[in-house]
Amino acid sequence: MSSTADPRTAELHHAHRDVTGGWLRPATFGVMDGLVSNFSLVAGVVGGGATGGTVVLTGLAGLVAGACSMATGEYTSVSSQRDLTRAEIDIEKRELERNPDDELRELTLMYEAKGLRPELASEVARELSAKPDVAWRVHVREELGIDPDDLPSPWTAAASSFVAFAVGALVPLLPFVLGLSGLVPSLILSALALAAVGAGIARLTARPTWFGSRRQLLLGGLSAAVTYAVGLALGTGLS
């Protein structure tokens, strides 16, 4: 029996998840920031003596302000990164127009550094450089390490961040909105949410779920404990 695989049944392609679309990092950051920051805020004002409506008002203000701030920051940062990338792409295009021989030599040396024989590296570089629209894309991928046709969207980053932060920040408020008093219900709900989100992120990134849950519980709990301690120490008897 031949051990040679049948080319008709060989796997020609397998799908990958989107790792450059610009949504995972802001969404992850947003939901964790919303959970941790608003629970810490709630813990701080409860430690300072606030109850009921004051906690809800403070938490809602933190939710809206935080979500808007996160969305604005993500939009600005991703837009700035895109602008910088486009500026570098323009530089590369000009260099290809002004110094095509130098750019060809540079591309050849890069392929040699990757392990190709000098003759093959030169042949590949010449083939790819034959079409200007292909050449600049190849240089951008090789020199900058980015795909010019798959840049992250600032609108995607902003929307992901806004929604994720709002959802995360709402969790610690739910017990107070439902009329429950004291910090314990909010603490339990927030801890469950932190563990669930941490496990989900770990699963998405192929890490152990227990590691993600424990890490988020530890960091979130530490942040809330510090804020509660500050509120307790500096409380002014809010009502």
mmCIF file of C-alpha atoms in Angstrom:
data_model
loop_
_atom_site.group_PDB
_atom_site.id
_atom_site.type_symbol
_atom_site.label_atom_id
_atom_site.label_comp_id
_atom_site.label_asym_id
_atom_site.label_seq_id
_atom_site.Cartn_x
_atom_site.Cartn_y
_atom_site.Cartn_z
ATOM 1 C CA MET A 1 0.000 0.000 0.000
ATOM 2 C CA SER A 2 1.440 3.332 -1.034
ATOM 3 C CA SER A 3 1.988 5.919 1.686
ATOM 4 C CA THR A 4 1.700 8.749 -0.823
ATOM 5 C CA ALA A 5 -1.321 10.929 -0.076
ATOM 6 C CA ASP A 6 -3.914 11.324 -2.772
ATOM 7 C CA PRO A 7 -3.599 14.947 -3.963
ATOM 8 C CA ARG A 8 -7.333 15.048 -4.547
ATOM 9 C CA THR A 9 -7.977 14.485 -0.846
ATOM 10 C CA ALA A 10 -5.122 16.621 0.478
ATOM 11 C CA GLU A 11 -6.111 19.644 2.507
ATOM 12 C CA LEU A 12 -5.543 22.712 0.374
ATOM 13 C CA HIS A 13 -6.716 25.320 2.847
ATOM 14 C CA HIS A 14 -7.943 25.648 6.409
ATOM 15 C CA ALA A 15 -9.747 28.607 7.873
ATOM 16 C CA HIS A 16 -8.258 30.908 10.477
ATOM 17 C CA ARG A 17 -10.052 33.249 12.805
ATOM 18 C CA ASP A 18 -9.827 36.987 12.182
ATOM 19 C CA VAL A 19 -6.850 38.252 14.205
ATOM 20 C CA THR A 20 -6.456 41.688 12.619
ATOM 21 C CA GLY A 21 -10.019 42.954 12.325
ATOM 22 C CA GLY A 22 -9.655 45.297 15.253
ATOM 23 C CA TRP A 23 -12.506 43.980 17.423
ATOM 24 C CA LEU A 24 -11.042 41.396 19.825
ATOM 25 C CA ARG A 25 -8.599 43.607 21.717
ATOM 26 C CA PRO A 26 -11.004 46.548 22.290
ATOM 27 C CA ALA A 27 -13.904 44.204 23.102
ATOM 28 C CA THR A 28 -11.804 42.246 25.585
ATOM 29 C CA PHE A 29 -10.359 45.385 27.096
ATOM 30 C CA GLY A 30 -13.777 47.037 27.150
ATOM 31 C CA VAL A 31 -15.706 44.309 28.935
ATOM 32 C CA MET A 32 -12.966 43.738 31.500
ATOM 33 C CA ASP A 33 -12.498 47.460 32.067
ATOM 34 C CA GLY A 34 -16.251 47.935 32.439
ATOM 35 C CA LEU A 35 -16.508 45.114 34.954
ATOM 36 C CA VAL A 36 -13.481 46.029 37.013
ATOM 37 C CA SER A 37 -13.756 49.813 36.935
ATOM 38 C CA ASN A 38 -17.489 50.005 37.658
ATOM 39 C CA PHE A 39 -17.391 47.359 40.359
ATOM 40 C CA SER A 40 -14.454 49.192 41.890
ATOM 41 C CA LEU A 41 -16.407 52.453 41.623
ATOM 42 C CA VAL A 42 -19.458 50.878 43.253
ATOM 43 C CA ALA A 43 -17.294 49.329 45.965
ATOM 44 C CA GLY A 44 -15.659 52.683 46.613
ATOM 45 C CA VAL A 45 -18.881 54.634 47.055
ATOM 46 C CA VAL A 46 -20.450 51.845 49.131
ATOM 47 C CA GLY A 47 -17.328 51.881 51.297
ATOM 48 C CA GLY A 48 -17.811 55.620 51.635
ATOM 49 C CA GLY A 49 -21.356 55.173 52.903
ATOM 50 C CA ALA A 50 -23.472 55.529 49.754
ATOM 51 C CA THR A 51 -26.578 53.385 49.334
ATOM 52 C CA GLY A 52 -29.453 52.808 46.923
ATOM 53 C CA GLY A 53 -30.060 55.574 44.420
ATOM 54 C CA THR A 54 -26.670 57.173 44.941
ATOM 55 C CA VAL A 55 -24.906 53.944 43.999
ATOM 56 C CA VAL A 56 -27.095 53.502 40.904
ATOM 57 C CA LEU A 57 -26.570 57.086 39.779
ATOM 58 C CA THR A 58 -22.829 56.850 40.330
ATOM 59 C CA GLY A 59 -22.626 53.515 38.534
ATOM 60 C CA LEU A 60 -24.676 54.711 35.556
ATOM 61 C CA ALA A 61 -22.537 57.817 35.266
ATOM 62 C CA GLY A 62 -19.450 55.607 35.338
ATOM 63 C CA LEU A 63 -20.965 53.342 32.680
ATOM 64 C CA VAL A 64 -21.810 56.141 30.240
ATOM 65 C CA ALA A 65 -18.624 58.112 30.813
ATOM 66 C CA GLY A 66 -16.428 55.026 30.602
ATOM 67 C CA ALA A 67 -18.087 53.655 27.463
ATOM 68 C CA CYS A 68 -17.808 57.017 25.672
ATOM 69 C CA SER A 69 -14.215 57.436 26.791
ATOM 70 C CA MET A 70 -13.252 53.936 25.704
ATOM 71 C CA ALA A 71 -14.902 54.332 22.290
ATOM 72 C CA THR A 72 -13.279 57.711 21.716
ATOM 73 C CA GLY A 73 -9.880 56.427 22.766
ATOM 74 C CA GLU A 74 -10.103 53.327 20.586
ATOM 75 C CA TYR A 75 -11.276 55.290 17.550
ATOM 76 C CA THR A 76 -8.479 57.827 17.947
ATOM 77 C CA SER A 77 -5.756 55.252 18.561
ATOM 78 C CA VAL A 78 -6.735 52.958 15.679
ATOM 79 C CA SER A 79 -7.223 55.923 13.325
ATOM 80 C CA SER A 80 -3.791 57.242 14.257
ATOM 81 C CA GLN A 81 -2.263 53.814 13.660
ATOM 82 C CA ARG A 82 -3.939 53.590 10.248
ATOM 83 C CA ASP A 83 -2.730 57.081 9.334
ATOM 84 C CA LEU A 84 0.813 56.166 10.325
ATOM 85 C CA THR A 85 0.616 52.929 8.342
ATOM 86 C CA ARG A 86 -0.665 54.726 5.264
ATOM 87 C CA ALA A 87 2.118 57.286 5.557
ATOM 88 C CA GLU A 88 4.684 54.479 5.618
ATOM 89 C CA ILE A 89 2.992 52.838 2.637
ATOM 90 C CA ASP A 90 3.256 56.115 0.705
ATOM 91 C CA ILE A 91 6.967 56.259 1.528
ATOM 92 C CA GLU A 92 7.411 52.724 0.221
ATOM 93 C CA LYS A 93 5.538 53.548 -2.997
ATOM 94 C CA ARG A 94 7.741 56.591 -3.597
ATOM 95 C CA GLU A 95 10.887 54.574 -2.982
ATOM 96 C CA LEU A 96 9.770 51.987 -5.520
ATOM 97 C CA GLU A 97 9.226 54.727 -8.081
ATOM 98 C CA ARG A 98 12.500 56.553 -7.412
ATOM 99 C CA ASN A 99 14.858 53.663 -6.664
ATOM 100 C CA PRO A 100 13.438 50.475 -8.177
ATOM 101 C CA ASP A 101 16.841 48.785 -8.420
ATOM 102 C CA ASP A 102 17.663 49.432 -4.767
ATOM 103 C CA GLU A 103 14.247 48.177 -3.696
ATOM 104 C CA LEU A 104 14.681 45.062 -5.843
ATOM 105 C CA ARG A 105 18.049 44.394 -4.242
ATOM 106 C CA GLU A 106 16.543 44.944 -0.797
ATOM 107 C CA LEU A 107 13.748 42.457 -1.483
ATOM 108 C CA THR A 108 16.241 39.930 -2.811
ATOM 109 C CA LEU A 109 18.336 40.195 0.351
ATOM 110 C CA MET A 110 15.234 39.737 2.510
ATOM 111 C CA TYR A 111 14.376 36.496 0.732
ATOM 112 C CA GLU A 112 17.956 35.324 1.036
ATOM 113 C CA ALA A 113 17.735 35.999 4.768
ATOM 114 C CA LYS A 114 14.632 33.792 4.854
ATOM 115 C CA GLY A 115 16.668 30.897 3.478
ATOM 116 C CA LEU A 116 16.270 31.055 -0.305
ATOM 117 C CA ARG A 117 19.262 30.489 -2.546
ATOM 118 C CA PRO A 118 20.578 33.790 -4.011
ATOM 119 C CA GLU A 119 19.514 32.824 -7.537
ATOM 120 C CA LEU A 120 16.018 31.820 -6.436
ATOM 121 C CA ALA A 121 15.684 34.873 -4.172
ATOM 122 C CA SER A 122 16.578 37.113 -7.097
ATOM 123 C CA GLU A 123 14.119 35.347 -9.384
ATOM 124 C CA VAL A 124 11.277 35.591 -6.858
ATOM 125 C CA ALA A 125 12.011 39.259 -6.153
ATOM 126 C CA ARG A 126 12.050 40.104 -9.867
ATOM 127 C CA GLU A 127 8.806 38.225 -10.472
ATOM 128 C CA LEU A 128 7.029 40.000 -7.622
ATOM 129 C CA SER A 129 8.440 43.386 -8.609
ATOM 130 C CA ALA A 130 7.220 43.124 -12.196
ATOM 131 C CA LYS A 131 3.811 44.544 -11.295
ATOM 132 C CA PRO A 132 3.902 47.842 -9.325
ATOM 133 C CA ASP A 133 0.579 47.145 -7.602
ATOM 134 C CA VAL A 134 1.948 43.855 -6.302
ATOM 135 C CA ALA A 135 5.438 45.165 -5.549
ATOM 136 C CA TRP A 136 4.479 47.771 -2.971
ATOM 137 C CA ARG A 137 2.219 45.320 -1.159
ATOM 138 C CA VAL A 138 5.032 42.781 -0.973
ATOM 139 C CA HIS A 139 7.455 45.377 0.393
ATOM 140 C CA VAL A 140 4.936 46.559 2.982
ATOM 141 C CA ARG A 141 4.306 43.001 4.173
ATOM 142 C CA GLU A 142 7.991 42.125 4.283
ATOM 143 C CA GLU A 143 9.341 45.378 5.751
ATOM 144 C CA LEU A 144 6.499 46.524 8.010
ATOM 145 C CA GLY A 145 5.012 43.122 8.825
ATOM 146 C CA ILE A 146 1.438 44.210 8.060
ATOM 147 C CA ASP A 147 -1.194 43.386 5.482
ATOM 148 C CA PRO A 148 -2.105 46.660 3.736
ATOM 149 C CA ASP A 149 -5.410 45.154 2.591
ATOM 150 C CA ASP A 150 -6.490 44.137 6.092
ATOM 151 C CA LEU A 151 -5.963 47.146 8.355
ATOM 152 C CA PRO A 152 -8.097 47.342 11.521
ATOM 153 C CA SER A 153 -11.176 49.541 11.351
ATOM 154 C CA PRO A 154 -11.431 52.424 13.866
ATOM 155 C CA TRP A 155 -15.229 52.213 13.750
ATOM 156 C CA THR A 156 -15.152 48.502 14.559
ATOM 157 C CA ALA A 157 -12.754 49.134 17.435
ATOM 158 C CA ALA A 158 -14.854 52.009 18.795
ATOM 159 C CA ALA A 159 -18.171 50.156 18.567
ATOM 160 C CA SER A 160 -16.727 46.976 20.083
ATOM 161 C CA SER A 161 -15.206 48.924 22.938
ATOM 162 C CA PHE A 162 -18.373 50.949 23.646
ATOM 163 C CA VAL A 163 -20.729 47.965 23.703
ATOM 164 C CA ALA A 164 -18.354 45.724 25.633
ATOM 165 C CA PHE A 165 -17.637 48.354 28.284
ATOM 166 C CA ALA A 166 -21.344 49.107 28.740
ATOM 167 C CA VAL A 167 -22.189 45.421 29.154
ATOM 168 C CA GLY A 168 -19.357 44.866 31.602
ATOM 169 C CA ALA A 169 -20.149 47.995 33.605
ATOM 170 C CA LEU A 170 -23.827 47.079 33.893
ATOM 171 C CA VAL A 171 -23.124 43.815 35.724
ATOM 172 C CA PRO A 172 -22.094 45.304 39.113
ATOM 173 C CA LEU A 173 -25.096 47.638 38.992
ATOM 174 C CA LEU A 174 -27.784 45.031 38.400
ATOM 175 C CA PRO A 175 -28.315 44.066 42.059
ATOM 176 C CA PHE A 176 -28.776 47.718 43.046
ATOM 177 C CA VAL A 177 -31.084 48.376 40.076
ATOM 178 C CA LEU A 178 -33.174 45.398 41.197
ATOM 179 C CA GLY A 179 -33.458 46.845 44.694
ATOM 180 C CA LEU A 180 -30.915 44.710 46.525
ATOM 181 C CA SER A 181 -28.756 46.439 49.102
ATOM 182 C CA GLY A 182 -25.199 45.898 50.253
ATOM 183 C CA LEU A 183 -22.116 45.018 48.296
ATOM 184 C CA VAL A 184 -22.306 41.224 48.568
ATOM 185 C CA PRO A 185 -24.799 40.579 45.703
ATOM 186 C CA SER A 186 -22.807 42.852 43.422
ATOM 187 C CA LEU A 187 -19.589 41.161 44.513
ATOM 188 C CA ILE A 188 -20.940 37.682 43.749
ATOM 189 C CA LEU A 189 -22.361 38.673 40.363
ATOM 190 C CA SER A 190 -19.211 40.540 39.367
ATOM 191 C CA ALA A 191 -16.994 37.641 40.444
ATOM 192 C CA LEU A 192 -19.057 35.210 38.364
ATOM 193 C CA ALA A 193 -18.871 37.555 35.374
ATOM 194 C CA LEU A 194 -15.113 38.016 35.773
ATOM 195 C CA ALA A 195 -14.590 34.269 35.919
ATOM 196 C CA ALA A 196 -16.849 33.662 32.917
ATOM 197 C CA VAL A 197 -15.243 36.356 30.777
ATOM 198 C CA GLY A 198 -11.767 35.237 31.785
ATOM 199 C CA ALA A 199 -12.610 31.644 30.854
ATOM 200 C CA GLY A 200 -14.137 32.757 27.552
ATOM 201 C CA ILE A 201 -11.081 34.773 26.602
ATOM 202 C CA ALA A 202 -8.797 31.907 27.581
ATOM 203 C CA ARG A 203 -10.803 29.497 25.454
ATOM 204 C CA LEU A 204 -10.756 31.877 22.505
ATOM 205 C CA THR A 205 -6.989 32.228 22.759
ATOM 206 C CA ALA A 206 -6.375 28.507 23.380
ATOM 207 C CA ARG A 207 -5.300 28.949 27.007
ATOM 208 C CA PRO A 208 -6.558 26.918 30.001
ATOM 209 C CA THR A 209 -9.937 28.233 31.153
ATOM 210 C CA TRP A 210 -8.967 27.937 34.824
ATOM 211 C CA PHE A 211 -5.996 30.204 34.174
ATOM 212 C CA GLY A 212 -8.124 32.908 32.546
ATOM 213 C CA SER A 213 -10.777 32.773 35.273
ATOM 214 C CA ARG A 214 -8.282 32.877 38.141
ATOM 215 C CA ARG A 215 -6.300 35.706 36.574
ATOM 216 C CA GLN A 216 -9.347 37.926 36.060
ATOM 217 C CA LEU A 217 -10.743 37.170 39.512
ATOM 218 C CA LEU A 218 -7.434 38.048 41.127
ATOM 219 C CA LEU A 219 -6.922 41.308 39.228
ATOM 220 C CA GLY A 220 -10.547 42.425 39.490
ATOM 221 C CA GLY A 221 -10.779 41.536 43.171
ATOM 222 C CA LEU A 222 -7.564 43.387 43.961
ATOM 223 C CA SER A 223 -8.770 46.533 42.172
ATOM 224 C CA ALA A 224 -12.128 46.471 43.969
ATOM 225 C CA ALA A 225 -10.502 45.836 47.351
ATOM 226 C CA VAL A 226 -8.176 48.817 46.976
ATOM 227 C CA THR A 227 -11.033 51.129 45.930
ATOM 228 C CA TYR A 228 -13.295 49.886 48.730
ATOM 229 C CA ALA A 229 -10.522 50.481 51.257
ATOM 230 C CA VAL A 230 -10.027 54.030 49.995
ATOM 231 C CA GLY A 231 -13.778 54.705 50.156
ATOM 232 C CA LEU A 232 -13.956 53.261 53.654
ATOM 233 C CA ALA A 233 -11.043 55.381 54.822
ATOM 234 C CA LEU A 234 -12.243 58.611 53.229
ATOM 235 C CA GLY A 235 -16.004 58.064 53.457
ATOM 236 C CA THR A 236 -18.142 61.111 54.081
ATOM 237 C CA GLY A 237 -21.406 59.389 54.993
ATOM 238 C CA LEU A 238 -23.104 59.751 51.592
ATOM 239 C CA SER A 239 -26.753 58.870 51.558
#
